[in-house]
């Protein structure tokens, strides 16, 4: 996907557009509990797409002119992932600016001001506080006392943030209005994985408890499932197969993976296959992108290329070229 191009995100989920600020203000207030304003009128345009998932929702929003949002009345947590332009958050005396592929968090009950640049586009994950608390309870083994409050800034070099961004982009680029691409059970697991990744990569008032839990040794079933996935890295590994190798049900394995690792067994299996593909390309054991994709269980070569680029920052074809240049040199 071309950087800054949001035309492929949430296609078919458009819920509104506006050519005048008054209409946009009413829409933002009624739909999201946000107060919108803009200092300019001529050339104003906004558009919004909304995809409701079983427990959370995804939003794609664009604006042609600079706008300001106040979050005072919002009852949802918002993760803003910038796709184009820049956004500045002001919360009390704190001021944070993000650009493309960076993100920030707005917690409910924490008034903040968001100033978006002209020609801005973003992907937003909206999470009800009850969903956050439910997943944190799963991870900790007990219910948190009090609401979860995030620090606005996210560490974009955290592996959990990388995984979160990849999952959000995958969902936003593949969802369809009929929800025929993803079964409900798969969507439920993906959104749980997104929430868990946010709980790990974001800083909040329960982060110290999660860190303590994460330092504990993983259960044997997790190690057994990981060993199986690594031994089958050149095949289309399924969660059910990993669960069978671990001697538990798929739902149990997924729950324990989320608690001990912060991601799903499916995510581990996919990253294992991508890692094997990279090794094959770097060592010269594979000489074509299609060949390595099929060898590692990826039936769709274009999807493989996209996943590979998101994981390693370059396409498999670029890895091949680097290998050939090194061999020639």
Short mmCIF file of C-alpha atoms in Angstrom, two decimals:
data_model
loop_
_atom_site.label_atom_id
_atom_site.label_comp_id
_atom_site.label_asym_id
_atom_site.label_seq_id
_atom_site.Cartn_x
_atom_site.Cartn_y
_atom_site.Cartn_z
CA UNK A 1 0.00 0.00 0.00
CA UNK A 2 1.37 3.42 -0.98
CA UNK A 3 2.22 5.54 2.12
CA UNK A 4 -0.53 8.05 2.81
CA UNK A 5 -3.03 6.29 0.52
CA UNK A 6 -6.17 5.56 2.52
CA UNK A 7 -8.44 4.75 -0.43
CA UNK A 8 -8.03 1.01 0.24
CA UNK A 9 -8.93 1.25 3.93
CA UNK A 10 -12.51 0.40 5.04
CA UNK A 11 -13.84 0.47 1.50
CA UNK A 12 -17.62 0.28 1.52
CA UNK A 13 -17.95 1.49 5.13
CA UNK A 14 -18.40 5.21 4.35
CA UNK A 15 -20.86 6.82 6.76
CA UNK A 16 -20.53 10.51 6.01
CA UNK A 17 -18.78 13.40 4.32
CA UNK A 18 -19.16 17.14 4.67
CA UNK A 19 -18.32 20.21 2.62
CA UNK A 20 -19.06 22.72 5.37
CA UNK A 21 -17.80 22.88 8.98
CA UNK A 22 -21.27 23.13 10.56
CA UNK A 23 -22.32 19.76 9.16
CA UNK A 24 -18.98 18.23 10.15
CA UNK A 25 -19.32 19.60 13.70
CA UNK A 26 -22.77 18.08 14.14
CA UNK A 27 -21.57 14.77 12.73
CA UNK A 28 -18.53 14.57 15.04
CA UNK A 29 -20.63 15.44 18.10
CA UNK A 30 -23.53 13.09 17.37
CA UNK A 31 -21.49 10.14 16.07
CA UNK A 32 -18.40 10.21 18.31
CA UNK A 33 -18.98 12.67 21.14
CA UNK A 34 -16.23 14.97 19.83
CA UNK A 35 -16.25 18.73 19.32
CA UNK A 36 -14.85 19.82 15.96
CA UNK A 37 -13.83 23.28 14.77
CA UNK A 38 -11.79 24.79 11.94
CA UNK A 39 -10.39 28.29 11.33
CA UNK A 40 -10.96 28.03 7.55
CA UNK A 41 -14.03 27.53 5.37
CA UNK A 42 -13.07 27.61 1.68
CA UNK A 43 -12.05 24.22 0.35
CA UNK A 44 -13.25 22.39 3.48
CA UNK A 45 -14.00 18.68 3.14
CA UNK A 46 -14.10 15.74 5.54
CA UNK A 47 -14.96 12.08 5.05
CA UNK A 48 -15.49 9.26 7.54
CA UNK A 49 -15.76 5.47 7.31
CA UNK A 50 -16.78 3.29 10.24
CA UNK A 51 -16.52 -0.51 10.56
CA UNK A 52 -18.09 -1.97 13.73
CA UNK A 53 -16.47 -5.19 14.94
CA UNK A 54 -17.90 -7.48 17.65
CA UNK A 55 -16.50 -5.35 20.50
CA UNK A 56 -14.49 -2.47 19.01
CA UNK A 57 -14.71 -0.34 15.88
CA UNK A 58 -12.36 1.02 13.22
CA UNK A 59 -12.65 4.49 11.72
CA UNK A 60 -10.92 6.11 8.76
CA UNK A 61 -11.11 9.89 8.73
CA UNK A 62 -9.74 12.49 6.32
CA UNK A 63 -9.81 16.28 6.24
CA UNK A 64 -8.67 18.77 3.61
CA UNK A 65 -8.10 21.71 5.99
CA UNK A 66 -6.70 21.98 9.52
CA UNK A 67 -9.28 21.00 12.15
CA UNK A 68 -9.38 20.83 15.94
CA UNK A 69 -11.10 18.14 18.02
CA UNK A 70 -11.91 18.28 21.73
CA UNK A 71 -12.35 14.88 23.41
CA UNK A 72 -14.11 16.05 26.61
CA UNK A 73 -17.35 14.14 25.98
CA UNK A 74 -15.91 10.95 24.50
CA UNK A 75 -16.75 7.71 26.33
CA UNK A 76 -14.37 5.55 24.26
CA UNK A 77 -10.62 5.10 24.20
CA UNK A 78 -9.26 6.27 20.83
CA UNK A 79 -6.02 5.08 19.28
CA UNK A 80 -5.13 7.50 16.47
CA UNK A 81 -2.79 6.01 13.85
CA UNK A 82 -1.64 8.74 11.48
CA UNK A 83 -1.64 7.80 7.79
CA UNK A 84 -0.91 11.21 6.26
CA UNK A 85 -0.10 14.67 7.60
CA UNK A 86 0.47 15.36 11.30
CA UNK A 87 -1.50 15.57 14.54
CA UNK A 88 -0.69 17.44 17.73
CA UNK A 89 -2.22 16.46 21.05
CA UNK A 90 -2.41 18.94 23.93
CA UNK A 91 -3.34 17.58 27.35
CA UNK A 92 -2.82 20.08 30.14
CA UNK A 93 0.77 21.26 29.74
CA UNK A 94 1.74 18.21 27.70
CA UNK A 95 2.12 18.52 23.94
CA UNK A 96 2.79 15.57 21.60
CA UNK A 97 3.09 15.60 17.81
CA UNK A 98 2.88 12.53 15.58
CA UNK A 99 3.44 11.96 11.86
CA UNK A 100 2.90 9.14 9.40
CA UNK A 101 2.82 5.63 10.97
CA UNK A 102 2.98 7.09 14.47
CA UNK A 103 0.16 6.91 17.00
CA UNK A 104 -1.25 8.38 20.17
CA UNK A 105 -3.94 7.40 22.66
CA UNK A 106 -6.83 9.43 24.07
CA UNK A 107 -8.30 7.90 27.24
CA UNK A 108 -11.96 8.50 28.15
CA UNK A 109 -12.32 10.95 30.99
CA UNK A 110 -9.04 12.70 30.07
CA UNK A 111 -9.93 15.92 28.17
CA UNK A 112 -7.50 16.60 25.33
CA UNK A 113 -7.23 18.77 22.24
CA UNK A 114 -6.22 17.32 18.88
CA UNK A 115 -5.02 19.62 16.10
CA UNK A 116 -4.88 17.96 12.68
CA UNK A 117 -2.91 19.37 9.76
CA UNK A 118 -4.33 20.03 6.31
CA UNK A 119 -4.62 16.96 4.06
CA UNK A 120 -4.72 14.72 7.15
CA UNK A 121 -5.79 11.07 7.20
CA UNK A 122 -5.88 8.57 10.04
CA UNK A 123 -7.01 5.12 11.09
CA UNK A 124 -8.66 5.09 14.52
CA UNK A 125 -9.30 2.15 16.82
CA UNK A 126 -12.19 2.83 19.23
CA UNK A 127 -12.33 0.61 22.33
CA UNK A 128 -15.01 0.64 25.05
CA UNK A 129 -13.49 0.77 28.57
CA UNK A 130 -15.30 -2.48 29.43
CA UNK A 131 -13.37 -4.30 26.68
CA UNK A 132 -10.06 -2.95 27.99
CA UNK A 133 -10.88 -4.02 31.53
CA UNK A 134 -12.01 -7.47 30.37
CA UNK A 135 -8.77 -8.15 28.49
CA UNK A 136 -6.62 -6.75 31.30
CA UNK A 137 -8.41 -9.12 33.69
CA UNK A 138 -7.51 -12.04 31.41
CA UNK A 139 -3.86 -10.98 31.35
CA UNK A 140 -3.50 -10.32 35.07
CA UNK A 141 -5.73 -13.06 36.38
CA UNK A 142 -7.75 -10.59 38.46
CA UNK A 143 -9.98 -7.59 37.81
CA UNK A 144 -8.24 -4.18 37.91
CA UNK A 145 -9.41 -1.76 40.54
CA UNK A 146 -10.33 1.51 38.87
CA UNK A 147 -10.34 2.69 35.25
CA UNK A 148 -7.39 2.18 32.90
CA UNK A 149 -5.73 5.50 32.02
CA UNK A 150 -3.12 5.62 29.25
CA UNK A 151 -0.27 8.00 28.67
CA UNK A 152 -0.93 9.58 25.24
CA UNK A 153 2.41 8.78 23.60
CA UNK A 154 3.12 5.31 22.18
CA UNK A 155 6.60 3.84 21.67
CA UNK A 156 6.62 3.07 17.95
CA UNK A 157 9.78 0.94 18.28
CA UNK A 158 8.02 -1.49 20.63
CA UNK A 159 7.43 -4.88 18.93
CA UNK A 160 3.89 -4.94 20.33
CA UNK A 161 3.16 -1.63 18.60
CA UNK A 162 4.51 -3.02 15.32
CA UNK A 163 2.22 -6.01 15.65
CA UNK A 164 -0.72 -3.80 16.57
CA UNK A 165 -0.19 -1.55 13.56
CA UNK A 166 0.09 -4.58 11.23
CA UNK A 167 -3.14 -6.09 12.57
CA UNK A 168 -5.04 -2.80 12.26
CA UNK A 169 -3.84 -2.25 8.71
CA UNK A 170 -4.68 -5.85 7.80
CA UNK A 171 -8.22 -5.47 9.13
CA UNK A 172 -8.79 -2.05 7.59
CA UNK A 173 -7.58 -3.16 4.15
CA UNK A 174 -9.45 -6.50 3.99
CA UNK A 175 -12.79 -5.96 5.79
CA UNK A 176 -15.87 -5.84 3.59
CA UNK A 177 -19.35 -4.54 4.48
CA UNK A 178 -20.86 -8.04 4.38
CA UNK A 179 -18.14 -9.35 6.74
CA UNK A 180 -17.66 -12.30 4.41
CA UNK A 181 -13.85 -12.13 4.44
CA UNK A 182 -13.44 -12.72 8.17
CA UNK A 183 -15.61 -15.13 10.20
CA UNK A 184 -16.92 -13.65 13.43
CA UNK A 185 -14.72 -15.95 15.50
CA UNK A 186 -11.62 -14.73 13.64
CA UNK A 187 -12.62 -11.10 14.06
CA UNK A 188 -13.13 -11.63 17.79
CA UNK A 189 -9.62 -13.07 18.12
CA UNK A 190 -8.06 -10.30 16.03
CA UNK A 191 -9.70 -7.51 18.00
CA UNK A 192 -8.66 -9.19 21.27
CA UNK A 193 -5.10 -9.36 19.97
CA UNK A 194 -5.24 -5.64 19.07
CA UNK A 195 -6.43 -4.70 22.56
CA UNK A 196 -3.81 -6.91 24.22
CA UNK A 197 -1.04 -5.41 22.07
CA UNK A 198 -2.17 -1.91 23.04
CA UNK A 199 -2.16 -2.87 26.73
CA UNK A 200 1.45 -4.02 26.37
CA UNK A 201 2.87 -1.26 24.14
CA UNK A 202 1.04 1.64 25.82
CA UNK A 203 1.96 3.05 29.21
CA UNK A 204 -0.91 3.10 31.70
CA UNK A 205 -1.61 2.82 35.42
CA UNK A 206 -1.47 -1.00 35.31
CA UNK A 207 1.66 -1.38 33.16
CA UNK A 208 3.80 -2.38 36.14
CA UNK A 209 1.49 -5.33 36.86
CA UNK A 210 1.63 -6.47 33.24
CA UNK A 211 5.43 -6.24 33.25
CA UNK A 212 5.57 -8.41 36.36
CA UNK A 213 3.25 -10.96 34.71
CA UNK A 214 5.19 -10.92 31.43
CA UNK A 215 8.46 -11.78 33.19
CA UNK A 216 7.01 -15.08 34.42
CA UNK A 217 8.02 -18.23 32.55
CA UNK A 218 5.52 -19.12 29.78
CA UNK A 219 3.38 -22.23 30.33
CA UNK A 220 4.60 -25.48 28.79
CA UNK A 221 1.68 -25.54 26.36
CA UNK A 222 2.92 -22.27 24.84
CA UNK A 223 6.46 -23.61 24.47
CA UNK A 224 5.14 -26.84 22.92
CA UNK A 225 2.96 -24.92 20.44
CA UNK A 226 5.84 -22.60 19.49
CA UNK A 227 8.18 -25.55 18.98
CA UNK A 228 5.62 -27.19 16.70
CA UNK A 229 5.14 -24.01 14.67
CA UNK A 230 8.89 -23.56 14.26
CA UNK A 231 9.28 -27.19 13.14
CA UNK A 232 6.55 -26.70 10.52
CA UNK A 233 7.64 -23.28 9.28
CA UNK A 234 7.35 -24.34 5.62
CA UNK A 235 3.65 -25.19 5.80
CA UNK A 236 0.35 -23.40 6.39
CA UNK A 237 0.27 -23.90 10.16
CA UNK A 238 -3.15 -23.68 11.80
CA UNK A 239 -3.99 -22.87 15.40
CA UNK A 240 -5.83 -26.18 15.72
CA UNK A 241 -2.63 -28.04 14.81
CA UNK A 242 -0.63 -26.04 17.36
CA UNK A 243 -3.27 -26.74 19.99
CA UNK A 244 -3.21 -30.46 19.22
CA UNK A 245 0.58 -30.49 19.59
CA UNK A 246 0.21 -28.73 22.95
CA UNK A 247 -2.56 -31.07 24.10
CA UNK A 248 -5.19 -28.37 24.64
CA UNK A 249 -8.11 -26.81 22.78
CA UNK A 250 -7.59 -23.97 20.30
CA UNK A 251 -9.54 -21.55 22.50
CA UNK A 252 -7.44 -22.45 25.57
CA UNK A 253 -4.20 -22.05 23.65
CA UNK A 254 -5.30 -18.67 22.29
CA UNK A 255 -6.28 -17.44 25.76
CA UNK A 256 -2.99 -18.56 27.32
CA UNK A 257 -0.95 -17.12 24.42
CA UNK A 258 -2.63 -13.74 24.84
CA UNK A 259 -1.95 -13.80 28.56
CA UNK A 260 1.68 -14.98 28.44
CA UNK A 261 2.89 -13.59 25.11
CA UNK A 262 0.57 -10.70 24.34
CA UNK A 263 -0.36 -12.03 20.89
CA UNK A 264 -2.26 -14.96 19.39
CA UNK A 265 -0.79 -18.32 18.32
CA UNK A 266 -1.88 -17.48 14.77
CA UNK A 267 0.27 -14.34 14.87
CA UNK A 268 3.25 -16.39 16.09
CA UNK A 269 2.76 -18.99 13.36
CA UNK A 270 2.54 -16.33 10.66
CA UNK A 271 5.67 -14.53 11.89
CA UNK A 272 7.50 -17.88 12.04
CA UNK A 273 6.65 -18.60 8.38
CA UNK A 274 7.68 -15.09 7.35
CA UNK A 275 10.97 -15.51 9.21
CA UNK A 276 11.59 -18.80 7.41
CA UNK A 277 10.84 -17.13 4.07
CA UNK A 278 13.35 -14.38 4.83
CA UNK A 279 16.01 -16.95 5.71
CA UNK A 280 15.42 -18.81 2.45
CA UNK A 281 15.72 -15.59 0.44
CA UNK A 282 18.81 -14.35 2.27
CA UNK A 283 20.66 -17.66 1.95
CA UNK A 284 19.79 -18.20 -1.70
CA UNK A 285 17.79 -21.34 -0.96
CA UNK A 286 14.84 -19.70 -2.75
CA UNK A 287 15.19 -17.72 -5.96
CA UNK A 288 11.67 -16.44 -6.70
CA UNK A 289 9.09 -14.63 -4.59
CA UNK A 290 6.27 -16.92 -5.72
CA UNK A 291 8.37 -19.97 -4.99
CA UNK A 292 9.21 -18.95 -1.43
CA UNK A 293 5.62 -17.85 -0.78
CA UNK A 294 4.23 -21.23 -1.78
CA UNK A 295 7.01 -23.09 0.03
CA UNK A 296 6.17 -21.31 3.29
CA UNK A 297 2.42 -21.81 3.04
CA UNK A 298 1.35 -18.47 1.55
CA UNK A 299 -1.11 -19.17 -1.26
CA UNK A 300 -1.55 -15.48 -2.17
CA UNK A 301 1.75 -13.99 -3.39
CA UNK A 302 0.57 -10.37 -3.19
CA UNK A 303 -0.65 -10.84 0.39
CA UNK A 304 2.67 -12.52 1.22
CA UNK A 305 4.56 -9.53 -0.19
CA UNK A 306 2.48 -7.10 1.87
CA UNK A 307 2.89 -9.11 5.09
CA UNK A 308 6.61 -9.52 4.45
CA UNK A 309 7.13 -5.80 3.89
CA UNK A 310 5.21 -4.91 7.04
CA UNK A 311 7.30 -7.40 9.03
CA UNK A 312 10.78 -6.56 7.70
CA UNK A 313 10.53 -3.11 6.12
CA UNK A 314 11.33 -4.34 2.60
CA UNK A 315 9.65 -6.51 -0.01
CA UNK A 316 10.82 -10.08 -0.65
CA UNK A 317 11.96 -8.94 -4.09
CA UNK A 318 14.21 -6.35 -2.44
CA UNK A 319 15.66 -9.04 -0.17
CA UNK A 320 16.41 -11.11 -3.26
CA UNK A 321 18.13 -8.15 -4.96
CA UNK A 322 20.29 -7.53 -1.89
CA UNK A 323 21.30 -11.19 -1.90
CA UNK A 324 22.24 -11.10 -5.58
CA UNK A 325 24.28 -7.90 -5.17
CA UNK A 326 26.18 -9.46 -2.25
CA UNK A 327 26.83 -12.60 -4.27
CA UNK A 328 28.02 -10.57 -7.26
CA UNK A 329 30.29 -8.47 -5.07
#
